[in-house]
mmCIF file of C-alpha atoms and ligand atoms in Angstrom:
data_model
loop_
_atom_site.group_PDB
_atom_site.id
_atom_site.type_symbol
_atom_site.label_atom_id
_atom_site.label_comp_id
_atom_site.label_asym_id
_atom_site.label_seq_id
_atom_site.Cartn_x
_atom_site.Cartn_y
_atom_site.Cartn_z
ATOM 1 C CA UNK O 1 -0.188 0.146 0.226
ATOM 2 C CA UNK O 2 0.886 3.565 -0.597
ATOM 3 C CA UNK O 3 -0.222 6.246 1.550
ATOM 4 C CA UNK O 4 -2.293 9.354 0.256
ATOM 5 C CA UNK O 5 -0.515 12.215 1.288
ATOM 6 C CA UNK O 6 -2.056 15.301 3.150
ATOM 7 C CA UNK O 7 -1.188 18.027 1.118
ATOM 8 C CA UNK O 8 -1.019 21.158 3.193
ATOM 9 C CA UNK O 9 -0.449 23.236 0.496
ATOM 10 C CA UNK O 10 -3.292 22.305 -1.693
ATOM 11 C CA UNK O 11 -5.685 22.607 1.434
ATOM 12 C CA UNK O 12 -4.293 26.380 2.216
ATOM 13 C CA UNK O 13 -4.623 27.513 -1.441
ATOM 14 C CA UNK O 14 -8.158 25.890 -1.415
ATOM 15 C CA UNK O 15 -8.795 27.709 2.088
ATOM 16 C CA UNK O 16 -7.429 30.807 0.860
ATOM 17 C CA UNK O 17 -9.741 31.362 -2.291
ATOM 18 C CA UNK O 18 -13.069 30.174 -1.023
ATOM 19 C CA UNK O 19 -13.139 31.606 2.600
ATOM 20 C CA UNK O 20 -10.247 34.246 3.110
ATOM 21 C CA UNK O 21 -10.145 36.271 0.184
ATOM 22 C CA UNK O 22 -13.951 36.633 0.221
ATOM 23 C CA UNK O 23 -13.860 37.702 3.864
ATOM 24 C CA UNK O 24 -11.422 40.100 3.256
ATOM 25 C CA UNK O 25 -13.197 41.594 0.144
ATOM 26 C CA UNK O 26 -16.443 41.643 2.337
ATOM 27 C CA UNK O 27 -14.467 43.315 5.176
ATOM 28 C CA UNK O 28 -13.201 45.854 2.466
ATOM 29 C CA UNK O 29 -16.876 46.683 1.258
ATOM 30 C CA UNK O 30 -18.259 46.858 4.506
ATOM 31 C CA UNK O 31 -15.675 48.368 7.057
ATOM 32 C CA UNK O 32 -13.581 49.973 4.597
ATOM 33 C CA UNK O 33 -10.318 48.559 6.375
ATOM 34 C CA UNK O 34 -8.497 45.155 6.238
ATOM 35 C CA UNK O 35 -6.857 43.517 9.382
ATOM 36 C CA UNK O 36 -3.756 44.092 10.635
ATOM 37 C CA UNK O 37 -1.302 41.605 12.385
ATOM 38 C CA UNK O 38 1.707 42.289 14.174
ATOM 39 C CA UNK O 39 4.381 39.490 14.659
ATOM 40 C CA UNK O 40 7.196 39.996 17.268
ATOM 41 C CA UNK O 41 10.422 37.991 17.242
ATOM 42 C CA UNK O 42 12.896 38.281 19.966
ATOM 43 C CA UNK O 43 16.065 37.063 18.887
ATOM 44 C CA UNK O 44 16.724 34.286 16.307
ATOM 45 C CA UNK O 45 15.515 30.789 15.994
ATOM 46 C CA UNK O 46 15.694 28.686 12.573
ATOM 47 C CA UNK O 47 12.128 27.117 13.226
ATOM 48 C CA UNK O 48 10.314 30.463 13.929
ATOM 49 C CA UNK O 49 12.296 32.121 11.060
ATOM 50 C CA UNK O 50 11.047 29.659 8.619
ATOM 51 C CA UNK O 51 7.646 29.795 10.296
ATOM 52 C CA UNK O 52 7.602 33.544 9.410
ATOM 53 C CA UNK O 53 8.953 33.389 5.745
ATOM 54 C CA UNK O 54 6.238 30.906 5.357
ATOM 55 C CA UNK O 55 3.472 33.165 7.126
ATOM 56 C CA UNK O 56 4.548 36.072 5.254
ATOM 57 C CA UNK O 57 4.645 34.461 1.939
ATOM 58 C CA UNK O 58 0.861 33.289 2.532
ATOM 59 C CA UNK O 59 -0.210 36.797 3.959
ATOM 60 C CA UNK O 60 1.009 38.427 0.851
ATOM 61 C CA UNK O 61 -1.772 36.593 -1.197
ATOM 62 C CA UNK O 62 -4.161 37.905 1.110
ATOM 63 C CA UNK O 63 -5.330 41.558 1.491
ATOM 64 C CA UNK O 64 -4.214 41.751 5.089
ATOM 65 C CA UNK O 65 -1.512 43.889 6.592
ATOM 66 C CA UNK O 66 1.330 42.245 8.465
ATOM 67 C CA UNK O 67 4.321 43.706 9.986
ATOM 68 C CA UNK O 68 7.223 41.531 11.799
ATOM 69 C CA UNK O 69 9.161 43.496 14.790
ATOM 70 C CA UNK O 70 12.630 42.079 15.231
ATOM 71 C CA UNK O 71 13.846 42.824 18.588
ATOM 72 C CA UNK O 72 17.682 41.729 19.765
ATOM 73 C CA UNK O 73 18.035 38.400 21.928
ATOM 74 C CA UNK O 74 19.050 41.102 24.953
ATOM 75 C CA UNK O 75 15.429 42.561 25.152
ATOM 76 C CA UNK O 76 14.665 42.461 28.627
ATOM 77 C CA UNK O 77 11.295 41.033 29.654
ATOM 78 C CA UNK O 78 9.989 44.671 31.138
ATOM 79 C CA UNK O 79 10.717 46.035 27.582
ATOM 80 C CA UNK O 80 8.917 43.138 25.909
ATOM 81 C CA UNK O 81 5.971 43.915 28.136
ATOM 82 C CA UNK O 82 6.043 47.694 27.514
ATOM 83 C CA UNK O 83 6.223 46.865 23.345
ATOM 84 C CA UNK O 84 3.449 44.737 23.881
ATOM 85 C CA UNK O 85 1.088 47.329 25.584
ATOM 86 C CA UNK O 86 1.530 49.503 22.841
ATOM 87 C CA UNK O 87 0.446 47.476 20.595
ATOM 88 C CA UNK O 88 -2.649 46.579 22.223
ATOM 89 C CA UNK O 89 -3.556 50.092 22.785
ATOM 90 C CA UNK O 90 -2.905 50.549 19.243
ATOM 91 C CA UNK O 91 -6.431 50.196 17.475
ATOM 92 C CA UNK O 92 -4.612 49.789 13.989
ATOM 93 C CA UNK O 93 -3.188 46.226 15.008
ATOM 94 C CA UNK O 94 -6.059 43.325 15.474
ATOM 95 C CA UNK O 95 -3.784 40.567 15.878
ATOM 96 C CA UNK O 96 -0.628 40.117 17.936
ATOM 97 C CA UNK O 97 1.835 37.224 17.521
ATOM 98 C CA UNK O 98 5.116 36.759 19.508
ATOM 99 C CA UNK O 99 7.147 34.134 18.061
ATOM 100 C CA UNK O 100 8.035 31.446 20.575
ATOM 101 C CA UNK O 101 10.078 30.261 22.146
ATOM 102 C CA UNK O 102 11.435 33.259 23.707
ATOM 103 C CA UNK O 103 14.997 33.674 25.221
ATOM 104 C CA UNK O 104 15.400 32.017 28.449
ATOM 105 C CA UNK O 105 15.822 35.482 30.625
ATOM 106 C CA UNK O 106 11.884 35.890 29.580
ATOM 107 C CA UNK O 107 9.139 34.139 31.198
ATOM 108 C CA UNK O 108 6.717 33.173 28.157
ATOM 109 C CA UNK O 109 3.627 32.870 30.480
ATOM 110 C CA UNK O 110 4.101 36.445 31.886
ATOM 111 C CA UNK O 111 4.114 37.689 27.887
ATOM 112 C CA UNK O 112 1.475 35.462 26.847
ATOM 113 C CA UNK O 113 -0.914 37.203 29.566
ATOM 114 C CA UNK O 114 0.270 40.823 28.448
ATOM 115 C CA UNK O 115 -1.441 40.162 25.164
ATOM 116 C CA UNK O 116 -4.800 41.442 25.099
ATOM 117 C CA UNK O 117 -7.158 38.329 24.773
ATOM 118 C CA UNK O 118 -9.256 39.541 21.750
ATOM 119 C CA UNK O 119 -5.879 40.201 19.901
ATOM 120 C CA UNK O 120 -3.998 36.756 20.636
ATOM 121 C CA UNK O 121 -4.448 35.146 17.667
ATOM 122 C CA UNK O 122 -2.461 32.153 19.179
ATOM 123 C CA UNK O 123 -5.409 31.368 21.473
ATOM 124 C CA UNK O 124 -2.855 30.979 24.365
ATOM 125 C CA UNK O 125 -3.887 34.113 26.981
ATOM 126 C CA UNK O 126 -5.780 32.354 30.012
ATOM 127 C CA UNK O 127 -9.203 33.317 28.797
ATOM 128 C CA UNK O 128 -9.156 31.775 25.312
ATOM 129 C CA UNK O 129 -7.373 28.799 26.953
ATOM 130 C CA UNK O 130 -10.294 28.358 29.203
ATOM 131 C CA UNK O 131 -12.690 28.552 26.358
ATOM 132 C CA UNK O 132 -10.996 25.740 24.134
ATOM 133 C CA UNK O 133 -10.751 23.397 27.040
ATOM 134 C CA UNK O 134 -14.204 23.992 27.528
ATOM 135 C CA UNK O 135 -14.924 23.346 24.055
ATOM 136 C CA UNK O 136 -16.471 27.052 23.661
ATOM 137 C CA UNK O 137 -15.627 28.107 20.219
ATOM 138 C CA UNK O 138 -13.070 31.477 20.348
ATOM 139 C CA UNK O 139 -9.357 31.868 19.102
ATOM 140 C CA UNK O 140 -7.812 28.796 19.316
ATOM 141 C CA UNK O 141 -3.771 27.794 18.421
ATOM 142 C CA UNK O 142 -3.805 27.815 14.934
ATOM 143 C CA UNK O 143 -1.413 24.563 14.656
ATOM 144 C CA UNK O 144 -4.275 22.963 16.234
ATOM 145 C CA UNK O 145 -6.836 24.190 14.525
ATOM 146 C CA UNK O 146 -4.911 23.437 11.118
ATOM 147 C CA UNK O 147 -4.430 19.899 12.092
ATOM 148 C CA UNK O 148 -8.247 19.648 12.433
ATOM 149 C CA UNK O 149 -9.046 21.373 9.223
ATOM 150 C CA UNK O 150 -6.230 18.865 7.277
ATOM 151 C CA UNK O 151 -8.333 15.734 8.861
ATOM 152 C CA UNK O 152 -11.360 17.262 7.830
ATOM 153 C CA UNK O 153 -10.429 18.056 4.388
ATOM 154 C CA UNK O 154 -9.360 14.893 3.776
ATOM 155 C CA UNK O 155 -12.582 13.458 5.079
ATOM 156 C CA UNK O 156 -11.024 11.266 8.147
ATOM 157 C CA UNK O 157 -13.618 10.210 10.230
ATOM 158 C CA UNK O 158 -12.837 11.273 13.961
ATOM 159 C CA UNK O 159 -15.664 9.974 16.024
ATOM 160 C CA UNK O 160 -14.645 6.917 17.831
ATOM 161 C CA UNK O 161 -11.393 6.974 16.403
ATOM 162 C CA UNK O 162 -8.385 6.600 18.712
ATOM 163 C CA UNK O 163 -6.382 9.422 18.449
ATOM 164 C CA UNK O 164 -2.734 9.250 19.880
ATOM 165 C CA UNK O 165 -1.256 12.729 20.334
ATOM 166 C CA UNK O 166 2.608 12.591 20.801
ATOM 167 C CA UNK O 167 3.662 15.996 22.967
ATOM 168 C CA UNK O 168 1.674 17.647 25.404
ATOM 169 C CA UNK O 169 2.389 21.406 24.714
ATOM 170 C CA UNK O 170 0.366 24.066 25.411
ATOM 171 C CA UNK O 171 0.509 25.255 21.670
ATOM 172 C CA UNK O 172 0.200 22.047 19.931
ATOM 173 C CA UNK O 173 -0.630 18.761 22.124
ATOM 174 C CA UNK O 174 -3.048 19.878 24.717
ATOM 175 C CA UNK O 175 -5.486 21.949 22.061
ATOM 176 C CA UNK O 176 -5.502 19.379 19.224
ATOM 177 C CA UNK O 177 -6.027 16.782 22.040
ATOM 178 C CA UNK O 178 -9.375 19.202 23.114
ATOM 179 C CA UNK O 179 -10.307 19.977 19.624
ATOM 180 C CA UNK O 180 -10.287 15.836 18.870
ATOM 181 C CA UNK O 181 -11.920 15.155 22.120
ATOM 182 C CA UNK O 182 -14.963 17.404 20.919
ATOM 183 C CA UNK O 183 -15.165 15.523 17.988
ATOM 184 C CA UNK O 184 -15.687 12.744 20.130
ATOM 185 C CA UNK O 185 -12.372 10.833 19.313
ATOM 186 C CA UNK O 186 -10.563 8.862 21.894
ATOM 187 C CA UNK O 187 -7.361 10.607 22.598
ATOM 188 C CA UNK O 188 -4.210 9.364 24.243
ATOM 189 C CA UNK O 189 -1.713 11.725 25.111
ATOM 190 C CA UNK O 190 2.323 10.838 25.101
ATOM 191 C CA UNK O 191 5.283 12.879 26.071
ATOM 192 C CA UNK O 192 9.189 12.394 27.125
ATOM 193 C CA UNK O 193 8.133 10.035 30.179
ATOM 194 C CA UNK O 194 5.823 7.652 28.131
ATOM 195 C CA UNK O 195 7.463 4.272 28.208
ATOM 196 C CA UNK O 196 7.611 2.661 25.745
ATOM 197 C CA UNK O 197 6.094 5.023 23.227
ATOM 198 C CA UNK O 198 5.522 2.674 20.295
ATOM 199 C CA UNK O 199 3.217 0.701 22.569
ATOM 200 C CA UNK O 200 0.518 3.556 22.279
ATOM 201 C CA UNK O 201 1.875 4.707 19.004
ATOM 202 C CA UNK O 202 0.946 1.470 17.849
ATOM 203 C CA UNK O 203 -2.473 1.886 18.895
ATOM 204 C CA UNK O 204 -3.330 4.832 16.994
ATOM 205 C CA UNK O 205 -6.202 5.120 13.710
ATOM 206 C CA UNK O 206 -4.598 8.402 13.977
ATOM 207 C CA UNK O 207 -1.386 9.514 15.177
ATOM 208 C CA UNK O 208 -0.234 13.447 15.369
ATOM 209 C CA UNK O 209 3.434 13.872 16.136
ATOM 210 C CA UNK O 210 4.185 17.232 17.986
ATOM 211 C CA UNK O 211 7.491 16.855 19.329
ATOM 212 C CA UNK O 212 10.500 18.404 17.925
ATOM 213 C CA UNK O 213 12.617 15.238 17.701
ATOM 214 C CA UNK O 214 13.924 14.657 14.202
ATOM 215 C CA UNK O 215 12.538 11.013 12.815
ATOM 216 C CA UNK O 216 11.311 9.984 16.451
ATOM 217 C CA UNK O 217 8.650 8.003 14.712
ATOM 218 C CA UNK O 218 9.935 5.082 12.754
ATOM 219 C CA UNK O 219 8.921 1.994 10.780
ATOM 220 C CA UNK O 220 7.410 -0.684 13.351
ATOM 221 C CA UNK O 221 5.791 2.379 15.403
ATOM 222 C CA UNK O 222 2.224 2.566 14.020
ATOM 223 C CA UNK O 223 -0.357 0.171 12.580
ATOM 224 C CA UNK O 224 -1.189 -0.812 9.406
ATOM 225 C CA UNK O 225 -3.628 2.001 7.777
ATOM 226 C CA UNK O 226 -3.154 4.605 10.513
ATOM 227 C CA UNK O 227 -3.339 8.229 9.579
ATOM 228 C CA UNK O 228 -0.459 9.880 10.411
ATOM 229 C CA UNK O 229 0.092 14.033 11.142
ATOM 230 C CA UNK O 230 3.559 15.300 11.458
ATOM 231 C CA UNK O 231 3.679 18.847 13.134
ATOM 232 C CA UNK O 232 7.064 18.769 13.967
ATOM 233 C CA UNK O 233 9.779 21.290 12.516
ATOM 234 C CA UNK O 234 13.313 20.252 12.699
ATOM 235 C CA UNK O 235 16.457 21.213 10.999
ATOM 236 C CA UNK O 236 19.258 18.726 10.363
ATOM 237 C CA UNK O 237 22.195 20.145 8.239
ATOM 238 C CA UNK O 238 20.124 23.233 7.311
ATOM 239 C CA UNK O 239 17.502 20.770 5.965
ATOM 240 C CA UNK O 240 13.929 21.043 7.495
ATOM 241 C CA UNK O 241 12.740 17.436 8.540
ATOM 242 C CA UNK O 242 9.890 16.498 10.373
ATOM 243 C CA UNK O 243 9.178 14.249 13.900
ATOM 244 C CA UNK O 244 7.908 11.349 11.656
ATOM 245 C CA UNK O 245 10.311 9.331 9.148
ATOM 246 C CA UNK O 246 7.783 9.526 6.100
ATOM 247 C CA UNK O 247 9.662 7.382 3.893
ATOM 248 C CA UNK O 248 9.647 4.865 6.495
ATOM 249 C CA UNK O 249 5.958 5.024 7.106
ATOM 250 C CA UNK O 250 4.986 5.746 3.735
ATOM 251 C CA UNK O 251 4.073 2.030 2.841
ATOM 252 C CA UNK O 252 2.034 1.433 6.244
ATOM 253 C CA UNK O 253 0.006 4.513 6.773
ATOM 254 C CA UNK O 254 -2.990 5.187 5.060
ATOM 255 C CA UNK O 255 -2.597 9.164 4.960
ATOM 256 C CA UNK O 256 0.532 10.891 5.913
ATOM 257 C CA UNK O 257 1.501 14.513 5.747
ATOM 258 C CA UNK O 258 4.904 15.802 4.695
ATOM 259 C CA UNK O 259 7.438 17.906 6.025
ATOM 260 C CA UNK O 260 7.593 20.123 4.763
ATOM 261 C CA UNK O 261 4.128 20.920 2.739
ATOM 262 C CA UNK O 262 1.776 19.634 5.836
ATOM 263 C CA UNK O 263 1.206 21.180 8.739
ATOM 264 C CA UNK O 264 2.885 24.162 8.095
ATOM 265 C CA UNK O 265 0.799 25.701 5.603
ATOM 266 C CA UNK O 266 -2.248 24.649 7.447
ATOM 267 C CA UNK O 267 -1.253 26.587 10.563
ATOM 268 C CA UNK O 268 -0.087 29.689 9.039
ATOM 269 C CA UNK O 269 -3.781 29.388 6.663
ATOM 270 C CA UNK O 270 -5.447 29.119 10.345
ATOM 271 C CA UNK O 271 -3.293 32.081 11.904
ATOM 272 C CA UNK O 272 -5.013 33.656 8.919
ATOM 273 C CA UNK O 273 -8.267 32.690 10.167
ATOM 274 C CA UNK O 274 -7.857 33.552 13.302
ATOM 275 C CA UNK O 275 -6.570 37.241 12.649
ATOM 276 C CA UNK O 276 -9.825 37.543 10.641
ATOM 277 C CA UNK O 277 -12.037 36.416 13.182
ATOM 278 C CA UNK O 278 -10.519 39.025 15.857
ATOM 279 C CA UNK O 279 -10.931 41.764 13.480
ATOM 280 C CA UNK O 280 -14.623 40.789 12.576
ATOM 281 C CA UNK O 281 -15.293 40.063 16.642
ATOM 282 C CA UNK O 282 -13.916 43.811 17.467
ATOM 283 C CA UNK O 283 -16.600 44.913 15.011
ATOM 284 C CA UNK O 284 -19.794 42.750 15.228
ATOM 285 C CA UNK O 285 -21.923 44.435 18.564
ATOM 286 C CA UNK O 286 -23.891 42.635 21.094
ATOM 287 C CA UNK O 287 -23.020 38.723 22.297
ATOM 288 C CA UNK O 288 -25.574 37.220 19.742
ATOM 289 C CA UNK O 289 -23.697 38.461 16.847
ATOM 290 C CA UNK O 290 -20.314 37.561 18.434
ATOM 291 C CA UNK O 291 -21.710 33.909 18.989
ATOM 292 C CA UNK O 292 -23.025 33.902 15.195
ATOM 293 C CA UNK O 293 -19.856 35.257 13.975
ATOM 294 C CA UNK O 294 -17.540 32.726 15.823
ATOM 295 C CA UNK O 295 -20.156 29.707 15.011
ATOM 296 C CA UNK O 296 -19.597 31.031 11.478
ATOM 297 C CA UNK O 297 -15.549 30.575 11.714
ATOM 298 C CA UNK O 298 -16.091 27.416 13.180
ATOM 299 C CA UNK O 299 -18.139 26.151 10.304
ATOM 300 C CA UNK O 300 -15.498 27.028 8.204
ATOM 301 C CA UNK O 301 -13.469 23.840 9.180
ATOM 302 C CA UNK O 302 -16.215 21.560 7.925
ATOM 303 C CA UNK O 303 -16.062 20.251 4.816
ATOM 304 C CA UNK O 304 -18.904 19.273 2.151
ATOM 305 C CA UNK O 305 -18.347 17.519 -1.013
ATOM 306 C CA UNK O 306 -14.792 16.460 -2.447
ATOM 307 C CA UNK O 307 -12.472 18.820 -0.469
ATOM 308 C CA UNK O 308 -15.061 21.639 -0.224
ATOM 309 C CA UNK O 309 -16.059 23.755 2.368
ATOM 310 C CA UNK O 310 -19.217 24.881 4.175
ATOM 311 C CA UNK O 311 -19.818 28.330 5.524
HETATM 312 P P1 NDP T 401 7.607 21.511 23.218
HETATM 313 O O1 NDP T 401 9.018 21.241 23.031
HETATM 314 O O2 NDP T 401 7.006 22.671 23.966
HETATM 315 O O3 NDP T 401 6.797 20.187 23.327
HETATM 316 C C1 NDP T 401 7.255 19.198 22.713
HETATM 317 C C2 NDP T 401 6.605 17.958 23.808
HETATM 318 O O4 NDP T 401 7.210 16.689 23.013
HETATM 319 C C3 NDP T 401 6.576 17.849 25.311
HETATM 320 O O5 NDP T 401 5.332 17.524 25.354
HETATM 321 C C4 NDP T 401 7.680 16.587 25.174
HETATM 322 O O6 NDP T 401 7.436 15.967 26.576
HETATM 323 C C5 NDP T 401 7.136 15.845 24.231
HETATM 324 N N1 NDP T 401 8.457 14.800 23.861
HETATM 325 C C6 NDP T 401 10.082 15.313 23.929
HETATM 326 N N2 NDP T 401 10.733 14.184 23.568
HETATM 327 C C7 NDP T 401 9.770 13.185 23.255
HETATM 328 C C8 NDP T 401 9.965 12.027 23.437
HETATM 329 N N3 NDP T 401 11.093 11.660 23.227
HETATM 330 N N4 NDP T 401 8.868 10.850 23.114
HETATM 331 C C9 NDP T 401 7.760 11.735 23.306
HETATM 332 N N5 NDP T 401 7.631 12.717 23.758
HETATM 333 C C10 NDP T 401 8.794 13.575 23.747
HETATM 334 O O7 NDP T 401 7.342 21.766 21.373
HETATM 335 P P2 NDP T 401 5.904 22.347 20.647
HETATM 336 O O8 NDP T 401 4.410 21.454 21.037
HETATM 337 O O9 NDP T 401 6.146 23.884 20.758
HETATM 338 O O10 NDP T 401 6.477 21.950 19.130
HETATM 339 C C11 NDP T 401 6.182 20.488 18.639
HETATM 340 C C12 NDP T 401 7.002 20.734 17.559
HETATM 341 O O11 NDP T 401 6.058 20.890 16.479
HETATM 342 C C13 NDP T 401 8.410 21.096 17.323
HETATM 343 O O12 NDP T 401 9.242 20.725 16.195
HETATM 344 C C14 NDP T 401 7.737 22.600 16.989
HETATM 345 O O13 NDP T 401 8.810 23.380 15.478
HETATM 346 C C15 NDP T 401 6.972 22.401 15.874
HETATM 347 N N6 NDP T 401 5.737 23.108 15.633
HETATM 348 C C16 NDP T 401 5.148 23.198 14.397
HETATM 349 C C17 NDP T 401 3.975 24.200 14.160
HETATM 350 C C18 NDP T 401 3.755 23.939 12.685
HETATM 351 O O14 NDP T 401 3.011 25.079 12.281
HETATM 352 N N7 NDP T 401 3.864 22.975 12.205
HETATM 353 C C19 NDP T 401 3.865 25.073 14.932
HETATM 354 C C20 NDP T 401 4.388 24.828 16.329
HETATM 355 C C21 NDP T 401 5.149 24.135 16.554
HETATM 356 P P3 NDP T 401 7.172 16.634 27.999
HETATM 357 O O15 NDP T 401 6.270 17.333 28.018
HETATM 358 O O16 NDP T 401 7.446 15.550 29.159
HETATM 359 O O17 NDP T 401 8.761 17.616 27.915
#
């Protein structure tokens, strides 16, 4: 058997044309304004640089404004807080993204809590975490949304399936587990103390690898016909590789996402969706309108027809 490829680029292009561009046209007509994202990078990190490059390329195809602020590695926590507070108070900015990981002298929780929840397009501020943990539609981490959107795009059944998520971070492992629990999957979360890892991964109908260890998931670690989504972004000798050994698993998996070209483009696409949602929530008045706006964005992740979307 040869696996079908979960093509994140195709998904992202389709979503861009069918959902995001029409939404931006609607904004221009109705609000005469377009959403603006501010990305803050402190110091340098190869995974962050690769993500920013992908994001800027994707955003250049969409009528949104995007500005990247590069702060030096020795920026203090206080300076970064002041920088974010200015952006919280800047009405022209709709979304703020602080690239993680931050240098070790800055506490990432303090920084996340500084971002205004309504501008927190990464869905990590306490209010937003409460919402996704309670399965209330709101701003949800883009990578987790991207994984869900890819599974839906390829019409992979989720209800009653055993999903094994390797990695338990706040940015990927935990939110993706919550989203899939909401879809009535049975979810097992694994981490660095799970022993032996293959005992769990072999049970997965759907395996999601979000670890940051090059080719951790190899032949013999999945069952026949499992669906594999690789979220990992690792650099080895300047080459981008995932957490999954794609060549090893290609014959066993029914569906598999490549790195690059899988989860990355889907993440960027969902980040754009979150930005549009943050922009729109600021403009719709009243909780009923806000709820219906949120429901509409969530319906976007449902699929109908052959790789089609329903809005
Ligand atoms: P973190 O470092 O925050 O979390 C990694 C998780 O993997 C932890 O829960 C850790 O366990 C677990 N882990 C580490 N080693 C092992 C192991 N040997 N066996 C099992 N579990 C292990 O990383 P992130 O969640 O932020 O990112 C994960 C990967 O996804 C990275 O490669 C990152 O670059 C990538 N990423 C990709 C994105 C995309 O758009 N595709 C977006 C965001 C991240 P423990 O909790 O016990 O330490």
